[in-house]
């Protein structure tokens, strides 16, 4: 496994994702998870998050609370699954990496994603007015995320394929 998230993308990959030159990657944390952000000259940034799935799952209770408050899930069965997952995490019991990745998959399935592909790629907030492209996956006990974000908006075509390719490469490097 790499020593840091900033080591998981090559300079060429970061520039390809950013659509041009970027500043040096800055290590930090997002939601308590280790990340690296490369600021883009035109605004926004490229980001990589790389953590064990057990680390990722510990950040979920707050995410579950926000999802429930926002009313993103109306199905009572889905809400019960979210509550059950949050209670498991909050109990302090260790969650095995495989179980953590199962929770990741279940959460995304509740949002309507299918898992025929190895990763989930999302344009946010919409494809009509993109401000970011995010990709996440949880496999082999590891959670990996790659994102290109700019609140001012992204130019089209939106680099969905580039984010997916980078995510797969980052995950392989994360595996070591």
PDB file of C-alpha atoms in Angstrom, residues 19-160:
ATOM      1  CA  UNK A  19      -7.330  19.442 -18.150  1.00  0.00           C
ATOM      2  CA  UNK A  20      -4.041  21.279 -17.728  1.00  0.00           C
ATOM      3  CA  UNK A  21      -1.372  22.226 -15.251  1.00  0.00           C
ATOM      4  CA  UNK A  22      -1.910  21.723 -11.523  1.00  0.00           C
ATOM      5  CA  UNK A  23      -0.107  22.761  -8.377  1.00  0.00           C
ATOM      6  CA  UNK A  24       1.671  20.223  -6.198  1.00  0.00           C
ATOM      7  CA  UNK A  25      -0.585  17.776  -4.397  1.00  0.00           C
ATOM      8  CA  UNK A  26      -1.454  18.731  -0.833  1.00  0.00           C
ATOM      9  CA  UNK A  27      -2.071  15.884   1.635  1.00  0.00           C
ATOM     10  CA  UNK A  28      -4.891  16.284   4.112  1.00  0.00           C
ATOM     11  CA  UNK A  29      -8.115  14.694   5.237  1.00  0.00           C
ATOM     12  CA  UNK A  30     -11.696  14.739   4.022  1.00  0.00           C
ATOM     13  CA  UNK A  31     -14.351  13.413   6.366  1.00  0.00           C
ATOM     14  CA  UNK A  32     -11.570  11.997   8.523  1.00  0.00           C
ATOM     15  CA  UNK A  33     -10.083  10.036   5.611  1.00  0.00           C
ATOM     16  CA  UNK A  34      -6.600  10.643   4.166  1.00  0.00           C
ATOM     17  CA  UNK A  35      -6.673  12.527   0.893  1.00  0.00           C
ATOM     18  CA  UNK A  36      -4.597  14.544  -1.530  1.00  0.00           C
ATOM     19  CA  UNK A  37      -5.790  17.558  -3.492  1.00  0.00           C
ATOM     20  CA  UNK A  38      -4.131  19.077  -6.533  1.00  0.00           C
ATOM     21  CA  UNK A  39      -5.416  22.647  -7.107  1.00  0.00           C
ATOM     22  CA  UNK A  40      -6.195  23.441 -10.764  1.00  0.00           C
ATOM     23  CA  UNK A  41      -4.987  26.709 -12.267  1.00  0.00           C
ATOM     24  CA  UNK A  42      -8.489  27.401 -13.635  1.00  0.00           C
ATOM     25  CA  UNK A  43     -10.136  26.658 -10.259  1.00  0.00           C
ATOM     26  CA  UNK A  44     -11.277  23.599  -8.404  1.00  0.00           C
ATOM     27  CA  UNK A  45      -9.117  20.576  -7.775  1.00  0.00           C
ATOM     28  CA  UNK A  46      -8.403  16.916  -8.404  1.00  0.00           C
ATOM     29  CA  UNK A  47      -8.738  14.764  -5.287  1.00  0.00           C
ATOM     30  CA  UNK A  48      -7.786  11.233  -4.277  1.00  0.00           C
ATOM     31  CA  UNK A  49      -9.004   9.547  -1.097  1.00  0.00           C
ATOM     32  CA  UNK A  50      -7.445   6.214  -0.169  1.00  0.00           C
ATOM     33  CA  UNK A  51      -8.240   4.353   3.036  1.00  0.00           C
ATOM     34  CA  UNK A  52      -8.959   0.917   4.357  1.00  0.00           C
ATOM     35  CA  UNK A  53     -12.631   0.052   4.083  1.00  0.00           C
ATOM     36  CA  UNK A  54     -12.689  -0.205   7.880  1.00  0.00           C
ATOM     37  CA  UNK A  55     -11.526   3.441   8.119  1.00  0.00           C
ATOM     38  CA  UNK A  56     -14.108   4.489   5.538  1.00  0.00           C
ATOM     39  CA  UNK A  57     -16.966   2.800   7.374  1.00  0.00           C
ATOM     40  CA  UNK A  58     -16.152   4.628  10.639  1.00  0.00           C
ATOM     41  CA  UNK A  59     -17.073   7.901   8.880  1.00  0.00           C
ATOM     42  CA  UNK A  60     -20.562   6.616   7.999  1.00  0.00           C
ATOM     43  CA  UNK A  61     -22.715   7.422  11.052  1.00  0.00           C
ATOM     44  CA  UNK A  62     -22.562  11.140  10.329  1.00  0.00           C
ATOM     45  CA  UNK A  63     -23.201  10.530   6.628  1.00  0.00           C
ATOM     46  CA  UNK A  64     -26.179   8.313   7.481  1.00  0.00           C
ATOM     47  CA  UNK A  65     -27.604  11.000   9.759  1.00  0.00           C
ATOM     48  CA  UNK A  66     -27.324  13.639   7.028  1.00  0.00           C
ATOM     49  CA  UNK A  67     -28.872  11.333   4.415  1.00  0.00           C
ATOM     50  CA  UNK A  68     -31.819  10.592   6.694  1.00  0.00           C
ATOM     51  CA  UNK A  69     -32.342  14.275   7.592  1.00  0.00           C
ATOM     52  CA  UNK A  70     -32.241  15.256   3.924  1.00  0.00           C
ATOM     53  CA  UNK A  71     -34.957  12.732   3.103  1.00  0.00           C
ATOM     54  CA  UNK A  72     -32.897  11.118   0.352  1.00  0.00           C
ATOM     55  CA  UNK A  73     -34.356   7.699   1.128  1.00  0.00           C
ATOM     56  CA  UNK A  74     -38.101   7.314   1.408  1.00  0.00           C
ATOM     57  CA  UNK A  75     -38.188   3.524   1.519  1.00  0.00           C
ATOM     58  CA  UNK A  76     -38.523   2.402   5.142  1.00  0.00           C
ATOM     59  CA  UNK A  77     -36.535  -0.794   4.441  1.00  0.00           C
ATOM     60  CA  UNK A  78     -33.635   1.289   3.115  1.00  0.00           C
ATOM     61  CA  UNK A  79     -33.820   3.587   6.131  1.00  0.00           C
ATOM     62  CA  UNK A  80     -33.761   0.571   8.436  1.00  0.00           C
ATOM     63  CA  UNK A  81     -30.636  -0.714   6.655  1.00  0.00           C
ATOM     64  CA  UNK A  82     -28.985   2.689   7.096  1.00  0.00           C
ATOM     65  CA  UNK A  83     -29.880   2.780  10.783  1.00  0.00           C
ATOM     66  CA  UNK A  84     -28.628  -0.779  11.258  1.00  0.00           C
ATOM     67  CA  UNK A  85     -25.322   0.080   9.586  1.00  0.00           C
ATOM     68  CA  UNK A  86     -24.894   3.250  11.652  1.00  0.00           C
ATOM     69  CA  UNK A  87     -25.659   1.353  14.883  1.00  0.00           C
ATOM     70  CA  UNK A  88     -23.090  -1.317  13.997  1.00  0.00           C
ATOM     71  CA  UNK A  89     -20.417   1.322  13.408  1.00  0.00           C
ATOM     72  CA  UNK A  90     -21.343   3.307  16.518  1.00  0.00           C
ATOM     73  CA  UNK A  91     -21.221   0.166  18.674  1.00  0.00           C
ATOM     74  CA  UNK A  92     -17.440   0.354  18.469  1.00  0.00           C
ATOM     75  CA  UNK A  93     -17.156  -3.225  17.264  1.00  0.00           C
ATOM     76  CA  UNK A  94     -14.519  -3.820  14.636  1.00  0.00           C
ATOM     77  CA  UNK A  95     -15.997  -4.170  11.178  1.00  0.00           C
ATOM     78  CA  UNK A  96     -14.205  -6.579   8.921  1.00  0.00           C
ATOM     79  CA  UNK A  97     -12.997  -5.083   5.613  1.00  0.00           C
ATOM     80  CA  UNK A  98     -15.285  -7.332   3.570  1.00  0.00           C
ATOM     81  CA  UNK A  99     -18.328  -6.316   5.611  1.00  0.00           C
ATOM     82  CA  UNK A 100     -17.371  -2.639   5.206  1.00  0.00           C
ATOM     83  CA  UNK A 101     -17.278  -3.041   1.415  1.00  0.00           C
ATOM     84  CA  UNK A 102     -20.657  -4.823   1.561  1.00  0.00           C
ATOM     85  CA  UNK A 103     -22.028  -1.759   3.363  1.00  0.00           C
ATOM     86  CA  UNK A 104     -20.587   0.474   0.626  1.00  0.00           C
ATOM     87  CA  UNK A 105     -22.275  -1.616  -2.044  1.00  0.00           C
ATOM     88  CA  UNK A 106     -25.596  -1.681  -0.181  1.00  0.00           C
ATOM     89  CA  UNK A 107     -25.576   2.098   0.250  1.00  0.00           C
ATOM     90  CA  UNK A 108     -25.004   2.649  -3.457  1.00  0.00           C
ATOM     91  CA  UNK A 109     -27.609   0.064  -4.453  1.00  0.00           C
ATOM     92  CA  UNK A 110     -30.130   2.003  -2.330  1.00  0.00           C
ATOM     93  CA  UNK A 111     -29.331   4.982  -4.520  1.00  0.00           C
ATOM     94  CA  UNK A 112     -30.153   3.000  -7.647  1.00  0.00           C
ATOM     95  CA  UNK A 113     -26.644   2.050  -8.777  1.00  0.00           C
ATOM     96  CA  UNK A 114     -25.989  -1.359 -10.267  1.00  0.00           C
ATOM     97  CA  UNK A 115     -22.753  -3.205  -9.778  1.00  0.00           C
ATOM     98  CA  UNK A 116     -22.045  -4.679 -13.164  1.00  0.00           C
ATOM     99  CA  UNK A 117     -19.016  -2.361 -13.229  1.00  0.00           C
ATOM    100  CA  UNK A 118     -16.158  -2.323 -10.701  1.00  0.00           C
ATOM    101  CA  UNK A 119     -16.768   1.313  -9.714  1.00  0.00           C
ATOM    102  CA  UNK A 120     -19.486   3.942  -9.446  1.00  0.00           C
ATOM    103  CA  UNK A 121     -18.937   7.203 -11.344  1.00  0.00           C
ATOM    104  CA  UNK A 122     -21.215  10.170 -10.699  1.00  0.00           C
ATOM    105  CA  UNK A 123     -21.528  13.602 -12.289  1.00  0.00           C
ATOM    106  CA  UNK A 124     -22.545  16.157  -9.654  1.00  0.00           C
ATOM    107  CA  UNK A 125     -24.911  17.858  -9.287  1.00  0.00           C
ATOM    108  CA  UNK A 126     -26.193  17.084 -12.830  1.00  0.00           C
ATOM    109  CA  UNK A 127     -24.849  16.238 -16.259  1.00  0.00           C
ATOM    110  CA  UNK A 128     -26.506  19.397 -17.602  1.00  0.00           C
ATOM    111  CA  UNK A 129     -24.628  21.622 -15.128  1.00  0.00           C
ATOM    112  CA  UNK A 130     -21.595  19.592 -14.018  1.00  0.00           C
ATOM    113  CA  UNK A 131     -19.488  20.834 -11.139  1.00  0.00           C
ATOM    114  CA  UNK A 132     -17.710  17.578 -10.598  1.00  0.00           C
ATOM    115  CA  UNK A 133     -17.124  13.981 -11.492  1.00  0.00           C
ATOM    116  CA  UNK A 134     -16.537  11.523  -8.676  1.00  0.00           C
ATOM    117  CA  UNK A 135     -15.610   7.887  -8.739  1.00  0.00           C
ATOM    118  CA  UNK A 136     -15.598   5.493  -5.812  1.00  0.00           C
ATOM    119  CA  UNK A 137     -14.989   1.856  -5.252  1.00  0.00           C
ATOM    120  CA  UNK A 138     -14.594  -0.483  -2.308  1.00  0.00           C
ATOM    121  CA  UNK A 139     -12.878  -3.730  -3.149  1.00  0.00           C
ATOM    122  CA  UNK A 140     -10.303  -5.954  -1.496  1.00  0.00           C
ATOM    123  CA  UNK A 141     -10.847  -4.214   1.849  1.00  0.00           C
ATOM    124  CA  UNK A 142      -9.901  -0.806   0.429  1.00  0.00           C
ATOM    125  CA  UNK A 143     -11.965   2.308  -0.265  1.00  0.00           C
ATOM    126  CA  UNK A 144     -10.726   4.528  -3.081  1.00  0.00           C
ATOM    127  CA  UNK A 145     -12.133   7.743  -4.509  1.00  0.00           C
ATOM    128  CA  UNK A 146     -11.042  10.034  -7.343  1.00  0.00           C
ATOM    129  CA  UNK A 147     -12.766  13.336  -8.034  1.00  0.00           C
ATOM    130  CA  UNK A 148     -12.509  16.379 -10.250  1.00  0.00           C
ATOM    131  CA  UNK A 149     -14.444  19.229  -8.635  1.00  0.00           C
ATOM    132  CA  UNK A 150     -15.003  22.891  -9.512  1.00  0.00           C
ATOM    133  CA  UNK A 151     -17.933  24.852  -8.072  1.00  0.00           C
ATOM    134  CA  UNK A 152     -17.713  27.217 -11.061  1.00  0.00           C
ATOM    135  CA  UNK A 153     -18.538  24.279 -13.334  1.00  0.00           C
ATOM    136  CA  UNK A 154     -16.687  21.913 -15.626  1.00  0.00           C
ATOM    137  CA  UNK A 155     -16.333  22.293 -19.345  1.00  0.00           C
ATOM    138  CA  UNK A 156     -17.902  19.679 -21.575  1.00  0.00           C
ATOM    139  CA  UNK A 157     -17.338  16.956 -22.456  1.00  0.00           C
ATOM    140  CA  UNK A 158     -17.240  15.972 -18.793  1.00  0.00           C
ATOM    141  CA  UNK A 159     -14.267  13.617 -18.201  1.00  0.00           C
ATOM    142  CA  UNK A 160     -16.239  10.625 -16.929  1.00  0.00           C
TER     143      UNK A 160
END
